[in-house]
Short mmCIF file of C-alpha atoms in Angstrom, two decimals:
data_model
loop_
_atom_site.label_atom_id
_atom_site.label_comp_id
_atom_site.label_asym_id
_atom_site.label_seq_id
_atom_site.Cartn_x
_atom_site.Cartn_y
_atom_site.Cartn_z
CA UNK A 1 -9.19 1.44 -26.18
CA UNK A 2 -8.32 0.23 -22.63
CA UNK A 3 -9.88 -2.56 -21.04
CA UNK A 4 -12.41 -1.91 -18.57
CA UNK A 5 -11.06 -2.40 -14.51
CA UNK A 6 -12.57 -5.59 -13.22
CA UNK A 7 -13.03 -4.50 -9.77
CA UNK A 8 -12.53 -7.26 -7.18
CA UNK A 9 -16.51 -7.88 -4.78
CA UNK A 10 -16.17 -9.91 -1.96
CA UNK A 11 -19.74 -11.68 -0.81
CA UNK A 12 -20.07 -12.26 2.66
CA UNK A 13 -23.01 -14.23 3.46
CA UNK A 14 -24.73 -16.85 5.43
CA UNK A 15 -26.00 -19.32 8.47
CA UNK A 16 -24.41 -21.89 9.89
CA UNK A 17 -27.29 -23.88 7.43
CA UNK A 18 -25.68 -24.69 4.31
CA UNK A 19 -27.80 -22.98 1.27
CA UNK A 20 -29.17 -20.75 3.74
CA UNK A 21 -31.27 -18.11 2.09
CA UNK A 22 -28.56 -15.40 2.86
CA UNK A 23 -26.00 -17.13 1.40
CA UNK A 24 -28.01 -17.65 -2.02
CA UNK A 25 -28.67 -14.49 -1.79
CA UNK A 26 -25.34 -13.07 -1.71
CA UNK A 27 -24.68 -15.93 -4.45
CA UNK A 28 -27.42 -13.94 -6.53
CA UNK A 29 -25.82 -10.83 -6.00
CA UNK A 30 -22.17 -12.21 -7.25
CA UNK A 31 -23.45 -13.61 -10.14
CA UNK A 32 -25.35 -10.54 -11.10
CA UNK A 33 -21.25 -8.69 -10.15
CA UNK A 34 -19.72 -11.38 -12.31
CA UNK A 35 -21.93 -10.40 -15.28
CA UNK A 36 -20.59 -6.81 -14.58
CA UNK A 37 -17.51 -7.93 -15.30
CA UNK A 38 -16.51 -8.01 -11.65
CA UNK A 39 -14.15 -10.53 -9.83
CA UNK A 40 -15.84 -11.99 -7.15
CA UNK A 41 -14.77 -14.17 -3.86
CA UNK A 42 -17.35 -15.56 -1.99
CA UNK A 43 -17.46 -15.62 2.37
CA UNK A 44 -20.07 -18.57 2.89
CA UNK A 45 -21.97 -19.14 5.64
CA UNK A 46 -19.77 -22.34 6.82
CA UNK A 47 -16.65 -20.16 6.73
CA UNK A 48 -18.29 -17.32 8.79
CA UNK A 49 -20.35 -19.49 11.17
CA UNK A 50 -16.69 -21.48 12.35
CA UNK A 51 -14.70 -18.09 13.19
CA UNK A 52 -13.50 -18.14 16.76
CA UNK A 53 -15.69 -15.08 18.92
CA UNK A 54 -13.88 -11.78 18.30
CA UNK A 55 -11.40 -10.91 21.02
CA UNK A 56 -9.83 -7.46 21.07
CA UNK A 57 -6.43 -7.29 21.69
CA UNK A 58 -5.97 -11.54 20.44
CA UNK A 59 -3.42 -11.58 17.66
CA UNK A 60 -3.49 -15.62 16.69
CA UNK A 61 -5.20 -15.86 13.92
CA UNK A 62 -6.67 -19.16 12.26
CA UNK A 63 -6.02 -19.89 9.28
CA UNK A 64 -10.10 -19.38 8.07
CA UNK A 65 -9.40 -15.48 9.81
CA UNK A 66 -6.46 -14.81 7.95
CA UNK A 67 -8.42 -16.45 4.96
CA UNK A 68 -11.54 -13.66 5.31
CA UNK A 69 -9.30 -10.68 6.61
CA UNK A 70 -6.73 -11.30 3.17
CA UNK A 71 -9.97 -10.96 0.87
CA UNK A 72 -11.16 -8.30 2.39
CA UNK A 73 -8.27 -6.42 2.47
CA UNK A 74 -7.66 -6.80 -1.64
CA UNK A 75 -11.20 -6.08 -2.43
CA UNK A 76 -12.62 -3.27 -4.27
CA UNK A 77 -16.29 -3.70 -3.08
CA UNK A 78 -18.39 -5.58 -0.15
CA UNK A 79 -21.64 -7.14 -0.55
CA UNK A 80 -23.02 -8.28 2.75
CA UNK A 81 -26.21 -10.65 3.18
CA UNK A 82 -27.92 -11.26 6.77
CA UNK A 83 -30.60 -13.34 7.70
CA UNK A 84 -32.57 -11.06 10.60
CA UNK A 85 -32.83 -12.38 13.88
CA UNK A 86 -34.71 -10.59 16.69
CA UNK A 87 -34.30 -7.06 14.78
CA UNK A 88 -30.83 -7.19 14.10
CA UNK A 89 -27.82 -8.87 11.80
CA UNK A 90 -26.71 -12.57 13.01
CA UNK A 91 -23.97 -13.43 15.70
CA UNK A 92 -21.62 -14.75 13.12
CA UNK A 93 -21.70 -11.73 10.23
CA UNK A 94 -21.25 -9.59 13.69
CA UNK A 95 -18.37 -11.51 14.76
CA UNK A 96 -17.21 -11.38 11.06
CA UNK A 97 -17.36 -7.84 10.60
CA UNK A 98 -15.70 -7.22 14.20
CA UNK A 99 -12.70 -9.11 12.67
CA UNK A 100 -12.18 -6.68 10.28
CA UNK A 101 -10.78 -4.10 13.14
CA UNK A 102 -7.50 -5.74 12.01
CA UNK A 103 -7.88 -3.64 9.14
CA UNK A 104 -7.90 -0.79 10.86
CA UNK A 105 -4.17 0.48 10.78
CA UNK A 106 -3.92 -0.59 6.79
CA UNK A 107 -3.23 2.07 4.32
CA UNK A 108 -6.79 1.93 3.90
CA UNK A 109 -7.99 1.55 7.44
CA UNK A 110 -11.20 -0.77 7.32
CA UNK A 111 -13.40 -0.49 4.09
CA UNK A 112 -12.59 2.98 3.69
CA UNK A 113 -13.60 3.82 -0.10
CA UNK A 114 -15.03 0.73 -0.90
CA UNK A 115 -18.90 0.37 -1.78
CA UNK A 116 -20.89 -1.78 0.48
CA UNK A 117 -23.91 -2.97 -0.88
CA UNK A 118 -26.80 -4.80 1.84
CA UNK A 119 -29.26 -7.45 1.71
CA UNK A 120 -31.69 -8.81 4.12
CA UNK A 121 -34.07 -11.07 4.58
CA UNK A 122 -35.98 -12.07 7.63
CA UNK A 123 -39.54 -13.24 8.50
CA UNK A 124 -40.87 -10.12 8.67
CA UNK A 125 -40.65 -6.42 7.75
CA UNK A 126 -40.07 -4.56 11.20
CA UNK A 127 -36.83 -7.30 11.32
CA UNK A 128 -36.03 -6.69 7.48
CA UNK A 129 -36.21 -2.57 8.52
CA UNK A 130 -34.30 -3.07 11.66
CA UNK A 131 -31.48 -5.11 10.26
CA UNK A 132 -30.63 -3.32 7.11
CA UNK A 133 -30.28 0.10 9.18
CA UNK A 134 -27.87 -2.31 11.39
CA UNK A 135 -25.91 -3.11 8.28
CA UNK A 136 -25.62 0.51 6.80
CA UNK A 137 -24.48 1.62 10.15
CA UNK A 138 -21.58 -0.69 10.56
CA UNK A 139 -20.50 0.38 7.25
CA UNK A 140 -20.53 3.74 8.02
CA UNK A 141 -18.62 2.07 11.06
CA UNK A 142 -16.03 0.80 8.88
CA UNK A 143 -16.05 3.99 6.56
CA UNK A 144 -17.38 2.43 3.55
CA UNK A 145 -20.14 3.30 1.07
CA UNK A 146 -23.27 2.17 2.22
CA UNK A 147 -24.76 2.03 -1.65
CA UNK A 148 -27.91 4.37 -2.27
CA UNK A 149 -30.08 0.89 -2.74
CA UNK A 150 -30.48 -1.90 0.02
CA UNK A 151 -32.19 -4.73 -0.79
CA UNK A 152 -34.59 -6.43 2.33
CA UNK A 153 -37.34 -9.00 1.40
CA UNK A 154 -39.42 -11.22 3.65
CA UNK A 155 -38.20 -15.09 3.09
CA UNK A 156 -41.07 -16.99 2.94
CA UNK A 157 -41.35 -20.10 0.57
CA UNK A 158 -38.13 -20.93 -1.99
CA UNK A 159 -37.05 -17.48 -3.02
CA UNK A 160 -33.70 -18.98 -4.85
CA UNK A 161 -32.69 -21.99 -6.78
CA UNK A 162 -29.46 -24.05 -5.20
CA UNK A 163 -27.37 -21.87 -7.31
CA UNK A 164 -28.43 -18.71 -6.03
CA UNK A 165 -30.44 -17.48 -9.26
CA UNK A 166 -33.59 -15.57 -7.94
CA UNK A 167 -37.23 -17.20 -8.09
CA UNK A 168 -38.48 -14.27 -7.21
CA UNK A 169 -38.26 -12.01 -10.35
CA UNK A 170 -38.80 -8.38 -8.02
CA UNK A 171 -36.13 -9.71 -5.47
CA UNK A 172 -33.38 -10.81 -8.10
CA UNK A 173 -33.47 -7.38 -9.83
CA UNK A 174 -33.50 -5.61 -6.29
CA UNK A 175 -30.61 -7.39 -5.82
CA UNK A 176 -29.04 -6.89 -9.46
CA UNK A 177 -29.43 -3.41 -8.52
CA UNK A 178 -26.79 -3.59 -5.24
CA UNK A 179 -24.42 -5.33 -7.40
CA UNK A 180 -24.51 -2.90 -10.14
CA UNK A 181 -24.40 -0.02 -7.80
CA UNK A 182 -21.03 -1.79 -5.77
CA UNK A 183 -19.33 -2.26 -9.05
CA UNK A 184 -19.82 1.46 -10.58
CA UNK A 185 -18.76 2.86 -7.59
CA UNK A 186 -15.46 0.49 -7.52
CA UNK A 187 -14.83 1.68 -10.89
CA UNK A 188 -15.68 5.24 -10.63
CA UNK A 189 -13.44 4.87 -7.21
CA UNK A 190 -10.89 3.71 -9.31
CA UNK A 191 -11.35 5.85 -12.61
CA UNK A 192 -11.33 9.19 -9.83
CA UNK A 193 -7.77 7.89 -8.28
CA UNK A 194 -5.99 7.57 -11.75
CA UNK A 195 -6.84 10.89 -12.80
#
């Protein structure tokens, strides 16, 4: 009997606000990987919030860039968490995701067969709507899998504890659900390539 592929997720989630509820939320959905059997690496909200603005064309990299752009490139599955503001994914997973263009001449330009699971929460539900169909876009962007399940809930009160395990029964399994879903697909990826 072999032993099954632990498939490498890389959370990317977060505010400037340490503990935001994005990046417990994308803590929820690693831990829910790790119990998988995944390998995860987590993109916090401090390390996304200090990238330097996107510039096409700028090849200096900092070290935190290289940091994010080396996990990305070695990982077999993306789980993305943004807070909504005004409709639409924050400035710094933007500017985050934009830094993954130098990915794009890699034997596997961008996320290209890799299962991108999203999760957003906002104030409201027209922001929750609006942002999620931002996320699933730019993966389709970046030619990865937008999974069949995204995950948006409205963040009012405490939804998670401090280390990321869900309050809210309804929104932990939602988000169970993404994880799941990003860590079949990295193994059914990987189980299709080897045959």
């Amino acid at each position: 009997m072999t032993e099954a592929f632990s498939p490498v997720i890389v959370g990317i989630g977060g505010t400037s606000r340490p503990n935001s509820t994005s990046e417990l939320a994308v803590r929820c959905a690693l831990r829910a990987a790790e119990a998988l059997g995944a390998r995860t690496h987590l993109i916090d909200g401090a390390l996304i919030s200090g990238l330097p603005l996107y510039v096409p064309g700028r090849t200096e990299r900092t070290r935190d860039e290289c940091a994010f752009i080396e996990a990305v490139r070695r990982c077999d599955g993306v789980i993305v968490a943004s807070a909504g503001y005004h409709g639409s994914i924050t400035g710094p997973i933007k500017n985050a995701l934009d830094l993954l263009e130098d990915l794009a001449r890699d034997e596997r330009p961008y996320l290209d067969g890799c299962a991108f699971g999203a999760i957003v929460s906002a104030f409201g539900w027209l922001a929750c709507g609006t942002t999620l169909v931002t996320l699933r876009s730019i993966a389709h962007a970046l030619r990865a899998w937008p999974t069949p399940y995204g995950v948006a809930f409205v963040a009012q009160g405490k939804v998670f504890e401090d280390d990321g395990s869900a309050i809210d029964e309804k929104v932990g399994d939602q988000i169970g659900l993404v994880a799941k879903q990003v860590v079949d697909f990295a193994r059914w990826r990987r189980a299709g390539s080897r045959a």
